[in-house]
Structures are given as C-alpha cells and as structure tokens.
C-alpha atoms as a PDB file:
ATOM      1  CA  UNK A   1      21.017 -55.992  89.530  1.00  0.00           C
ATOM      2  CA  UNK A   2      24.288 -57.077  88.398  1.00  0.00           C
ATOM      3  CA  UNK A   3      26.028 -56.638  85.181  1.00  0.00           C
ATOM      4  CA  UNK A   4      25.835 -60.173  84.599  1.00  0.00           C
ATOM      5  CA  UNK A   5      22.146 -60.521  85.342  1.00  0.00           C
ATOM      6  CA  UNK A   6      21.603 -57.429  83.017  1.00  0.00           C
ATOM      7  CA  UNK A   7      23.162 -59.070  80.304  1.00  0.00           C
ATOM      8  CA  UNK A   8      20.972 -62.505  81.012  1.00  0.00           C
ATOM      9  CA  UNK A   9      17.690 -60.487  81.213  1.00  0.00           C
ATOM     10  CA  UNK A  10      18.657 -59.128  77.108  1.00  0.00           C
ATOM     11  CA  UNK A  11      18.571 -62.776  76.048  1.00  0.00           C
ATOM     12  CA  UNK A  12      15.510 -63.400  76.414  1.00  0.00           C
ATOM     13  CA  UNK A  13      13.218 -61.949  73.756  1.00  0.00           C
ATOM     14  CA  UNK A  14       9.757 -63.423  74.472  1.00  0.00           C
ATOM     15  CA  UNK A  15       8.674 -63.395  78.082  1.00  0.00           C
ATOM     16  CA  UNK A  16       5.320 -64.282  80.128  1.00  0.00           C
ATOM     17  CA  UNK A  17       4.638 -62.759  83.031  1.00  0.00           C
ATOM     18  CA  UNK A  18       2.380 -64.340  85.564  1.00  0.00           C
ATOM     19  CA  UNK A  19       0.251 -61.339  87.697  1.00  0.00           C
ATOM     20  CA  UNK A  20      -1.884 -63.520  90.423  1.00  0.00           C
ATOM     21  CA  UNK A  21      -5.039 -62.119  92.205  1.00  0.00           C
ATOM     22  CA  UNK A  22      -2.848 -61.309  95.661  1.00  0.00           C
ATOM     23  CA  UNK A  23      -0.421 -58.903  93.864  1.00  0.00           C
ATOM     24  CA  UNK A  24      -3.007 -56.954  92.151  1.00  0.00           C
ATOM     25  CA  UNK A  25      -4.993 -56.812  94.868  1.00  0.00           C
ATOM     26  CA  UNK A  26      -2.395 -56.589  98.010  1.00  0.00           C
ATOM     27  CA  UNK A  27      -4.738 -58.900  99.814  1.00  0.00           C
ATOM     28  CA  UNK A  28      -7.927 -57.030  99.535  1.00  0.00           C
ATOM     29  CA  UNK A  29     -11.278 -57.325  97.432  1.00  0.00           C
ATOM     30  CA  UNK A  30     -10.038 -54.636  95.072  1.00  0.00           C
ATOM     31  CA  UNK A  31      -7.524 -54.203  92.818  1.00  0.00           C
ATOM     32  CA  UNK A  32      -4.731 -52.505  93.770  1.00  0.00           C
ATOM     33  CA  UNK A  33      -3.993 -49.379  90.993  1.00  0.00           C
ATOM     34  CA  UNK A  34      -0.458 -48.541  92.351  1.00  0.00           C
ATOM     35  CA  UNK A  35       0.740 -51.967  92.287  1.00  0.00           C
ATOM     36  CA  UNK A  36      -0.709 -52.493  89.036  1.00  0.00           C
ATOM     37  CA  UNK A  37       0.392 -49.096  87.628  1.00  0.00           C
ATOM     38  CA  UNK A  38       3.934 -50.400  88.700  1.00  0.00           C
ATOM     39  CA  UNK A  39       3.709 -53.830  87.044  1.00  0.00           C
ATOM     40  CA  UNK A  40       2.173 -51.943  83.690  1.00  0.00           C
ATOM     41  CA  UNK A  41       5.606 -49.844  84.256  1.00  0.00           C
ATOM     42  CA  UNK A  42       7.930 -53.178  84.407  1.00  0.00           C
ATOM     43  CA  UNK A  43       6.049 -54.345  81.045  1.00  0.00           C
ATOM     44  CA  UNK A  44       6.654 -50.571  79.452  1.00  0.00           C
ATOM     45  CA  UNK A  45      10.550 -50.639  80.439  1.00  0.00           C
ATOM     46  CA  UNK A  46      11.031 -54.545  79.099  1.00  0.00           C
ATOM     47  CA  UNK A  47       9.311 -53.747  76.038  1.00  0.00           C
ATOM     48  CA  UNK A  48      11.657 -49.916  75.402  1.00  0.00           C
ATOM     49  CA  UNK A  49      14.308 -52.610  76.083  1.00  0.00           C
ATOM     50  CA  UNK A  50      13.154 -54.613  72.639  1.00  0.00           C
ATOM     51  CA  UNK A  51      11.417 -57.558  74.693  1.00  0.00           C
ATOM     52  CA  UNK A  52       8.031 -59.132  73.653  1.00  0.00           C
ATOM     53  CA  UNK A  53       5.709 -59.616  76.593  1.00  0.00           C
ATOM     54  CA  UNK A  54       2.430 -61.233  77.381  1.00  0.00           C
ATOM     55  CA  UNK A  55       0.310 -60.731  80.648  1.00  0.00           C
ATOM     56  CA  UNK A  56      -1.296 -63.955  81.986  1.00  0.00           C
ATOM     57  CA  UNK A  57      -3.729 -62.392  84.946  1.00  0.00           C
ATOM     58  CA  UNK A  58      -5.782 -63.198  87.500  1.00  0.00           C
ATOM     59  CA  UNK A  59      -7.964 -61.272  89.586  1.00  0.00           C
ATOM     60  CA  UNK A  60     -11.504 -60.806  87.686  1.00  0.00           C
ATOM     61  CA  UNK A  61     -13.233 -62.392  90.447  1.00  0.00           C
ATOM     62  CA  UNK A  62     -11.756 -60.372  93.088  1.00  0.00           C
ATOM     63  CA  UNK A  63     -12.720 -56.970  90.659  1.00  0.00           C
ATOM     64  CA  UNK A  64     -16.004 -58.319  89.946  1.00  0.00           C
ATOM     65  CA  UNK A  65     -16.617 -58.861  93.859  1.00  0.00           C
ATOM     66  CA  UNK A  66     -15.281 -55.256  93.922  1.00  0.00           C
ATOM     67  CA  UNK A  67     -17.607 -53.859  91.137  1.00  0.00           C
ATOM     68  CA  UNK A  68     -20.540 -55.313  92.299  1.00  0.00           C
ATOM     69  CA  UNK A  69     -19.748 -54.765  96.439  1.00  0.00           C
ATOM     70  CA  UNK A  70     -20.615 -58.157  97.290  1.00  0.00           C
ATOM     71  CA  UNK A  71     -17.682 -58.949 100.306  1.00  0.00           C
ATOM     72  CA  UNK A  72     -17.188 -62.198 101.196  1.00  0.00           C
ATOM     73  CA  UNK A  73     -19.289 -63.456  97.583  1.00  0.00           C
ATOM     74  CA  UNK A  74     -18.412 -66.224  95.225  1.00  0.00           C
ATOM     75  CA  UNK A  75     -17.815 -69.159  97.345  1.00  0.00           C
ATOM     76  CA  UNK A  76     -19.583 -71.279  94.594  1.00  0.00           C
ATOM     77  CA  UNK A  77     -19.447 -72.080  91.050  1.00  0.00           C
ATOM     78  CA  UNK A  78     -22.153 -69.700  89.943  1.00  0.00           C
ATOM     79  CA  UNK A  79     -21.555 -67.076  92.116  1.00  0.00           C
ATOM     80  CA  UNK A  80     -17.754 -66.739  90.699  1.00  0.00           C
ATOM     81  CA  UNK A  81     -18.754 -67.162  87.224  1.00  0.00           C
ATOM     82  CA  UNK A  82     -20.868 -63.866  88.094  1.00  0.00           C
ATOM     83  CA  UNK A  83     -18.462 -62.221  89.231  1.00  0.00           C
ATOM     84  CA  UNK A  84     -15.891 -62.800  87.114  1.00  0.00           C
ATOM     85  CA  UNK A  85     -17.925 -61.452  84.017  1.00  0.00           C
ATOM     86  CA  UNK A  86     -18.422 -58.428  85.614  1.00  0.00           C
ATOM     87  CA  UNK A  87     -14.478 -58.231  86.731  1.00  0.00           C
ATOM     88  CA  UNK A  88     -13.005 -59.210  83.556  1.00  0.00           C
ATOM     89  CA  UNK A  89     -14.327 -55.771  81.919  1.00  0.00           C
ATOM     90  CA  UNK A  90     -13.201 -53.891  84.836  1.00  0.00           C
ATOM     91  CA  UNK A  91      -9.817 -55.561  84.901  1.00  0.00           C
ATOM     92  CA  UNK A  92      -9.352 -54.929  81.369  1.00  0.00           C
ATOM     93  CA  UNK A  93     -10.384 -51.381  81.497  1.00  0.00           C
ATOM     94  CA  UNK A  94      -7.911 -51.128  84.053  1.00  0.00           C
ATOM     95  CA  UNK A  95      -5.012 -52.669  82.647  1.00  0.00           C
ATOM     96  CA  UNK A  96      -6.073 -51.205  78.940  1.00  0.00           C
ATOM     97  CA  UNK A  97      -5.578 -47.313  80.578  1.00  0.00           C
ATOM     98  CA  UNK A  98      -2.664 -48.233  81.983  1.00  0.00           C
ATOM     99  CA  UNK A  99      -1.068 -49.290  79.169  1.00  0.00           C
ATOM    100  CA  UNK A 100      -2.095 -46.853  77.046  1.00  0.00           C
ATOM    101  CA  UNK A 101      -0.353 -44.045  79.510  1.00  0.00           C
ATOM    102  CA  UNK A 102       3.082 -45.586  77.566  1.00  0.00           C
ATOM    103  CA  UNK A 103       2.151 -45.585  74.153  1.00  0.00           C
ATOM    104  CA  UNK A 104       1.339 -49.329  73.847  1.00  0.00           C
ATOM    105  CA  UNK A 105      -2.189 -51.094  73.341  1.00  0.00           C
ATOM    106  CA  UNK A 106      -3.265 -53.420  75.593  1.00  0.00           C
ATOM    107  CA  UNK A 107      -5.548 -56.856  73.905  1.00  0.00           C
ATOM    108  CA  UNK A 108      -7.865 -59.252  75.937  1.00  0.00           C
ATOM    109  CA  UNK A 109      -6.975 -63.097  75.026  1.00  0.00           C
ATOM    110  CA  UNK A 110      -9.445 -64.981  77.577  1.00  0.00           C
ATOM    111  CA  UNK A 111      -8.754 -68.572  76.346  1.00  0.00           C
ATOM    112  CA  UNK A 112      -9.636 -71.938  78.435  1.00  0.00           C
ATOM    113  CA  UNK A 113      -7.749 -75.528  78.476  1.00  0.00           C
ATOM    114  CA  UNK A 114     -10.169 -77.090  76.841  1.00  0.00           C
ATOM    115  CA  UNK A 115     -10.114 -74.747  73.253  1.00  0.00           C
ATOM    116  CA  UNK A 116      -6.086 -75.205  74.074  1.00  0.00           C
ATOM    117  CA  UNK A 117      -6.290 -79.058  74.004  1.00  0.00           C
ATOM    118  CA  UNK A 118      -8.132 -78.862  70.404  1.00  0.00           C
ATOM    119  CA  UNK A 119      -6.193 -78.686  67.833  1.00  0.00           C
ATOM    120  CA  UNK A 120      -7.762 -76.457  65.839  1.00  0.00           C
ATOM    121  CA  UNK A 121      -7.834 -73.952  69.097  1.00  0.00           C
ATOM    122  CA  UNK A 122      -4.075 -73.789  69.791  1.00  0.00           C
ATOM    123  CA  UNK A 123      -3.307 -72.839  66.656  1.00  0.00           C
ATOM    124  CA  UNK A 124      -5.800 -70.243  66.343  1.00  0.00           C
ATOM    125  CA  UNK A 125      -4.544 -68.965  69.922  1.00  0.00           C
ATOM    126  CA  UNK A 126      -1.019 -69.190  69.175  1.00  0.00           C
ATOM    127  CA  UNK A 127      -1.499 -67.532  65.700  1.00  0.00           C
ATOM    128  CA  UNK A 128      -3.410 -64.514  67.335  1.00  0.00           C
ATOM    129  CA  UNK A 129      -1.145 -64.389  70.716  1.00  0.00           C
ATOM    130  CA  UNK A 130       2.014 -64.126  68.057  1.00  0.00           C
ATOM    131  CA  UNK A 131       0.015 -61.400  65.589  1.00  0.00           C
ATOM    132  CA  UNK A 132      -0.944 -59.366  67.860  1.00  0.00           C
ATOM    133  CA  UNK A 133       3.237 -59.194  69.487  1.00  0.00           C
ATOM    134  CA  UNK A 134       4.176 -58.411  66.056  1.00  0.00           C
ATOM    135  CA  UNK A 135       1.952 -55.187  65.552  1.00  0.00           C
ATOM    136  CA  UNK A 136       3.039 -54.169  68.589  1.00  0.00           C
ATOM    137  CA  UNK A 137       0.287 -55.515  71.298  1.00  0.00           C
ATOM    138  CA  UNK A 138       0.623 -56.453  74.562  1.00  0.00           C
ATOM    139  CA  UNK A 139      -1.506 -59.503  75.034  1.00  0.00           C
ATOM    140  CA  UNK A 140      -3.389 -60.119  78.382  1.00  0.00           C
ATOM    141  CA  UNK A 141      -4.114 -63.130  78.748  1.00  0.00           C
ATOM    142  CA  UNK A 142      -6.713 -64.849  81.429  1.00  0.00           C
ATOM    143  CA  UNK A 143      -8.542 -68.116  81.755  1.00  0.00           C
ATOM    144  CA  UNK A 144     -12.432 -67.282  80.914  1.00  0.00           C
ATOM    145  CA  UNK A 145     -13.842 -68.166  84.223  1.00  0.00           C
ATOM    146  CA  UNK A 146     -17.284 -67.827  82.268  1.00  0.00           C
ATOM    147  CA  UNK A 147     -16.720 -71.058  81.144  1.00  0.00           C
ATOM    148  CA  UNK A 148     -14.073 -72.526  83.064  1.00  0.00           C
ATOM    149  CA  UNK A 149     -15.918 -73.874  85.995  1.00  0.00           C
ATOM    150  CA  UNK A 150     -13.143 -76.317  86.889  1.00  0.00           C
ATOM    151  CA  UNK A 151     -11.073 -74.064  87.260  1.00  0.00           C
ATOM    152  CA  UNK A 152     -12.490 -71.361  89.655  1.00  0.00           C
ATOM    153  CA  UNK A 153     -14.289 -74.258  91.756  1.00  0.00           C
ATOM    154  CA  UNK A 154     -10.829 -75.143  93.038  1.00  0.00           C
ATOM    155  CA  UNK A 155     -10.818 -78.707  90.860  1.00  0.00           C
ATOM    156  CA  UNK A 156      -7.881 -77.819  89.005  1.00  0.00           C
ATOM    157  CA  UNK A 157      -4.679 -76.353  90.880  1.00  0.00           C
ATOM    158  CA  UNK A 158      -2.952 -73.327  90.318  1.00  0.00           C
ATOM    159  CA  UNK A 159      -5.305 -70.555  89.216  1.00  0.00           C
ATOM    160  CA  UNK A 160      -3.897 -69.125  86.180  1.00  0.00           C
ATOM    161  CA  UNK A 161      -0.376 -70.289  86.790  1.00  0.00           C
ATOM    162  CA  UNK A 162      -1.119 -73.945  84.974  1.00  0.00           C
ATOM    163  CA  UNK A 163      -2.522 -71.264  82.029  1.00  0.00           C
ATOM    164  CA  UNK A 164       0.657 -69.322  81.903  1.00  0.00           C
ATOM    165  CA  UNK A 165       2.692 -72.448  81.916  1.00  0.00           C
ATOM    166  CA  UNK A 166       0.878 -73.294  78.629  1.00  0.00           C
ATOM    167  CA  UNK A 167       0.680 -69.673  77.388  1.00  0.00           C
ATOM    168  CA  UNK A 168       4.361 -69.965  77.650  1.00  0.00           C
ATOM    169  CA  UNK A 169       4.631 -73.117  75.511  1.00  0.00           C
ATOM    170  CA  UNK A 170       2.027 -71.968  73.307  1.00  0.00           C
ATOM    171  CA  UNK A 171       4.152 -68.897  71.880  1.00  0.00           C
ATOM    172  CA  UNK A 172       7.252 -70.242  71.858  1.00  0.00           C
ATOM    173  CA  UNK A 173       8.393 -67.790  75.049  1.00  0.00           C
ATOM    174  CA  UNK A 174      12.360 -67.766  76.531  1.00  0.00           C
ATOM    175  CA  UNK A 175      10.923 -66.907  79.758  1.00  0.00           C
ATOM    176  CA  UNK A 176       8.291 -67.194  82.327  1.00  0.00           C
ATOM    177  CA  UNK A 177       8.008 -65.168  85.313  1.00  0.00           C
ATOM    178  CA  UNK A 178       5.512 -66.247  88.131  1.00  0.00           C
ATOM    179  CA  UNK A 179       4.484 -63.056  90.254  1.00  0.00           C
ATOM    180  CA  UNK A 180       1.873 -65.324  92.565  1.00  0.00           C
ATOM    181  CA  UNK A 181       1.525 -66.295  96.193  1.00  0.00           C
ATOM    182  CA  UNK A 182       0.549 -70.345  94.724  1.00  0.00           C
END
C-alpha cells in the first residue's frame, strides 16, 4: 500500500464493510473460520487504527445448511427461512468469538427494508447502530431472512449488498467496502 493510500484510508472514520456468503464460505456449504478469522483481524487492525466499523454479512443460510447437514437444501422460500434461523445463531457465535479474541464485543443488528422504510424504524436503527459504535461495539449487521422472504427468494437483487448500501446511509458512514462475488 502506498503512502498516499495510507494516508486516504485515515480519512475515513466510519466504514461498512460488506462480507458476502462466497468469502465466508470459499465456495462451500460451511463457513470458512480462517477466512473469517482474517476478516475479524482486518476489523481489529482498522479499529487499533481509531476507525468505526460495522459488519453487514451474509451467509446464515449457507451456516444453517451447514448446522443442520442438509446439502443442496433451501431452494425455496420456506426452506431458507429454516435455515437461516438456525445459521444466524451459528454465524453470530462465530463472528462473536472471534471478535472477542481482540478485546472488542461483537452485537447482532438483523434489520429488514421494510422497518428501514418506516420512519419510526430508521431512526430507531440508526440510533442503536450509532450507540452501540460509541461504547465501543462492533455492529453486525444482516438482513433477517426470517422475515425477509423477498429477499432470499431471489425477488430483490443483491443479497445483502442493497442492505449495506443503506446501512451505509443510515449511519452517516465515509466508506463502504463491498467484499462480494454480486
């Protein structure tokens, strides 16, 4: 990295990052610990540096499918709602004793665009997302496919990367960086 792109990274103070289902997963049905203990590492260093970050994830359907060893499940609505109940614990487990290996505390935000488009919902989202940066937190965020059936049935486009487009709005961030194969 070069001097100059050093000194670019330090302007920005709030920052999304964008983890989709292929990268924690390198392709497979289960998550991928080494390439998730690496990202968890990225967040540690940017956050020593004095950055904010928030994690907008994807990949509970691909740990439920894991969890519950059910290859080649979830091709329909109900079936990925399934699993992604069962995957969003795992995932968070995961990503919640990761963090905590560098001293920082890792807190679930599972929002949907619908409680975004409310009024009443943003704020309360952006209010929490920006609380929990100031004690400290590192929010992951991810669309609750419980209730997002839209979503994981393929009507909307871009998985969690729409979500992190509005996460990134929603608090105000400097940066957004999209680590997804969409």
């Amino acid at each position: 990295m070069a001097a100059s792109d050093t000194k670019r990274a330090r302007d920005y103070k709030r920052i999304v990052a964008k983890f989709g289902t292929s990268l924690l997963t390198a392709g497979t049905d289960q998550l991928d610990i080494d390439a998730i203990t690496a990202l968890v590492g990225q967040v540690a260093r940017l956050r020593e540096r004095g950055h904010e970050v928030i994690v907008v994830t994807s990949g509970s359907i691909a740990a439920g499918r894991h969890r519950l060893n059910a290859k080649g499940a979830g091709k329909e609505g109900p079936s990925r709602q399934v699993l992604a109940a069962v995957g969003q614990s795992h995932l968070m487990h995961t990503y919640d004793r990761l963090f905590d290996e560098h001293g920082l505390v890792a807190a679930q935000a599972l929002l949907t665009r619908r409680a975004l488009a409310d009024r009443e919902g943003y704020l309360n989202a952006r209010n929490t997302l920006l609380a929990l940066l100031d004690l400290g937190a590192v929010p992951v965020v991810n669309e609750n496919d419980v209730v997002a059936v839209e979503e994981i049935e393929g009507i909307l486009i871009g998985d969690n990367d729409n979500l992190s487009a509005l996460v990134t709005n929603l608090v105000d961030a400097d940066l957004l960086v999209m680590l997804t194969d969409t």
